[in-house]
Short mmCIF file of C-alpha atoms in Angstrom, two decimals:
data_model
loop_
_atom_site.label_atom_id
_atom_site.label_comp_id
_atom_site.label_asym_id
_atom_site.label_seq_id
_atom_site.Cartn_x
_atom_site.Cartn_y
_atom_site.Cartn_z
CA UNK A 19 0.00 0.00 0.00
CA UNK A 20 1.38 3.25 -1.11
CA UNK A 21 1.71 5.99 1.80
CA UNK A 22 -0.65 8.72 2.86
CA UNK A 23 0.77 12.30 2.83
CA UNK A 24 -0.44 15.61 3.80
CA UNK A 25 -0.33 18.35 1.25
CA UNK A 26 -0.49 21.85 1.36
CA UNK A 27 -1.08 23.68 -2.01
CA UNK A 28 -0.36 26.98 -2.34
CA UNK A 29 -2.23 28.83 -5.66
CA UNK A 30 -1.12 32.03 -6.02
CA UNK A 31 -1.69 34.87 -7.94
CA UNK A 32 1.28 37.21 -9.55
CA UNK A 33 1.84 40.32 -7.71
CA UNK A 34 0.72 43.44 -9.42
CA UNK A 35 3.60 45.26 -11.37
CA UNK A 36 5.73 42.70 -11.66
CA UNK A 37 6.37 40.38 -14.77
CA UNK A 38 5.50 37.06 -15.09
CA UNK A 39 9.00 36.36 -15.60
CA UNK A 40 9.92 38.11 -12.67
CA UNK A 41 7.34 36.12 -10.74
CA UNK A 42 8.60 32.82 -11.80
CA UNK A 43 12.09 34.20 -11.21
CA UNK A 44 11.45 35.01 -7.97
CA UNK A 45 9.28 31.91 -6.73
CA UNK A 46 12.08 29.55 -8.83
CA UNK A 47 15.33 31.05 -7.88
CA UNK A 48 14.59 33.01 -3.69
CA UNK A 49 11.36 31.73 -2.49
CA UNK A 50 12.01 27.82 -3.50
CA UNK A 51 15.26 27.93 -1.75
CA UNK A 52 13.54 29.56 1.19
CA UNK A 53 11.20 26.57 1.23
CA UNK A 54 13.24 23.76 1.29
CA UNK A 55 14.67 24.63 4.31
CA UNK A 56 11.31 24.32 6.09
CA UNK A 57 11.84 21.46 8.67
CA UNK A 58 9.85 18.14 8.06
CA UNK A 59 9.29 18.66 4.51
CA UNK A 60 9.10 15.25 2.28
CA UNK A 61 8.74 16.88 -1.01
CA UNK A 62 8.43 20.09 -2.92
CA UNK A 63 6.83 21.34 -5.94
CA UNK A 64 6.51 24.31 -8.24
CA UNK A 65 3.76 24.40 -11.40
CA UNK A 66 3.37 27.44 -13.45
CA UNK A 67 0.42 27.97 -15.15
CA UNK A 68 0.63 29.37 -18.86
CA UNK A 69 -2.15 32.06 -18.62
CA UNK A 70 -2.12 32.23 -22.27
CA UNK A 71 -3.19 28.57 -22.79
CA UNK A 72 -5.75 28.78 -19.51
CA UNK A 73 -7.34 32.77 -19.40
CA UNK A 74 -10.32 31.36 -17.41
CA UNK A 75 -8.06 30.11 -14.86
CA UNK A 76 -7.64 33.24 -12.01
CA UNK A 77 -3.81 32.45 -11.04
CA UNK A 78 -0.34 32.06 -12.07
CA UNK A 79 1.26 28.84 -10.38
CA UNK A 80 0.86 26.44 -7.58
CA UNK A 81 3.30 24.90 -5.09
CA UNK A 82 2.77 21.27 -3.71
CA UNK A 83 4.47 20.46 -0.02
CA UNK A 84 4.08 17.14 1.56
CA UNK A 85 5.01 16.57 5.21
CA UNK A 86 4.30 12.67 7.23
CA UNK A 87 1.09 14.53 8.87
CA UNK A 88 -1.22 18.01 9.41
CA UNK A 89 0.91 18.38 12.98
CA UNK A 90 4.15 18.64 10.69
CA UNK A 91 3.08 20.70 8.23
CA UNK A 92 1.94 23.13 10.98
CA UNK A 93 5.16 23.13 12.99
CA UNK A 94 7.18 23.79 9.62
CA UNK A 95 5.22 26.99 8.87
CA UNK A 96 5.01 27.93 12.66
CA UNK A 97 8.75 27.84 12.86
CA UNK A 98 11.09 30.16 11.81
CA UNK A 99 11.85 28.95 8.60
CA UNK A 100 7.97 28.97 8.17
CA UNK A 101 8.05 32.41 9.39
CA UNK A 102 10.64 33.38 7.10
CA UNK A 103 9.29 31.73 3.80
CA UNK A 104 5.17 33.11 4.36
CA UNK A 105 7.12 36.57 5.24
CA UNK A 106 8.58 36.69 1.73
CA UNK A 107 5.33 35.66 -0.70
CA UNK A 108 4.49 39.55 -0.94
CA UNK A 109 7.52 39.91 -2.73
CA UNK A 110 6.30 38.36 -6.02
CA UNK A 111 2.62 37.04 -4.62
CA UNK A 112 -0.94 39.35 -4.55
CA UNK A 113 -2.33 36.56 -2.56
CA UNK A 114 -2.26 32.94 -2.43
CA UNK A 115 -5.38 30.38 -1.41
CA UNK A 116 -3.36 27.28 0.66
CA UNK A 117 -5.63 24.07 0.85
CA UNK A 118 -4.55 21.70 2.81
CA UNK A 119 -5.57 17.76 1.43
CA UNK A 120 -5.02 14.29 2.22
CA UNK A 121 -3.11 12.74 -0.55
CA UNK A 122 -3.58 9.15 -1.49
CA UNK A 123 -0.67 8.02 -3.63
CA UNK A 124 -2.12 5.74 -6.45
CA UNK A 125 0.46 5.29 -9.41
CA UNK A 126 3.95 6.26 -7.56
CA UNK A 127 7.15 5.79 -8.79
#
């Protein structure tokens, strides 16, 4: 049986005034590396989405970040690496809408 993760998407729109290159810069090259320092993390994620392709969809990427359990994921984002990373999505974010889901690994490599 394949394991059950916790993970929190993040779907965020692009900060007003900035590029979308800058954007993807930004959540690629500072915010990622800010993120992967969060303690307890199991994996990491970063999808951009081509507005172009998808103008009825309202935002500009999504992150995926699994952790073993909801009491993980909490005490990564309560610490201050957590503190540090949320502190830094107005730098290239407007907003962002976290959900936070139950993931049931099917087809896994």
């Amino acid at each position: 049986m394949k394991k059950t993760l916790i993970k929190r998407l993040g779907i965020l729109r692009r900060k007003d005034g900035i590029t979308h290159q800058e954007f993807v810069e930004h959540w690629l090259e500072r915010h990622a590396a800010l993120c992967v320092k969060l303690p307890g993390l199991v994996r990491y994620s970063v999808n951009m989405v081509d507005r172009g392709r998808f103008p009825h969809f309202d935002y500009d990427g999504f992150s995926e970040l699994w952790f073993d359990s909801e009491e993980a994921l909490t005490a990564a984002l309560e610490s201050p690496e957590g503190k540090t990373l949320l502190a830094d999505l107005p730098n290239f974010a407007k907003d962002v809408s976290p959900i936070v889901a139950e993931e049931h690994q099917i087809l896994w490599p």
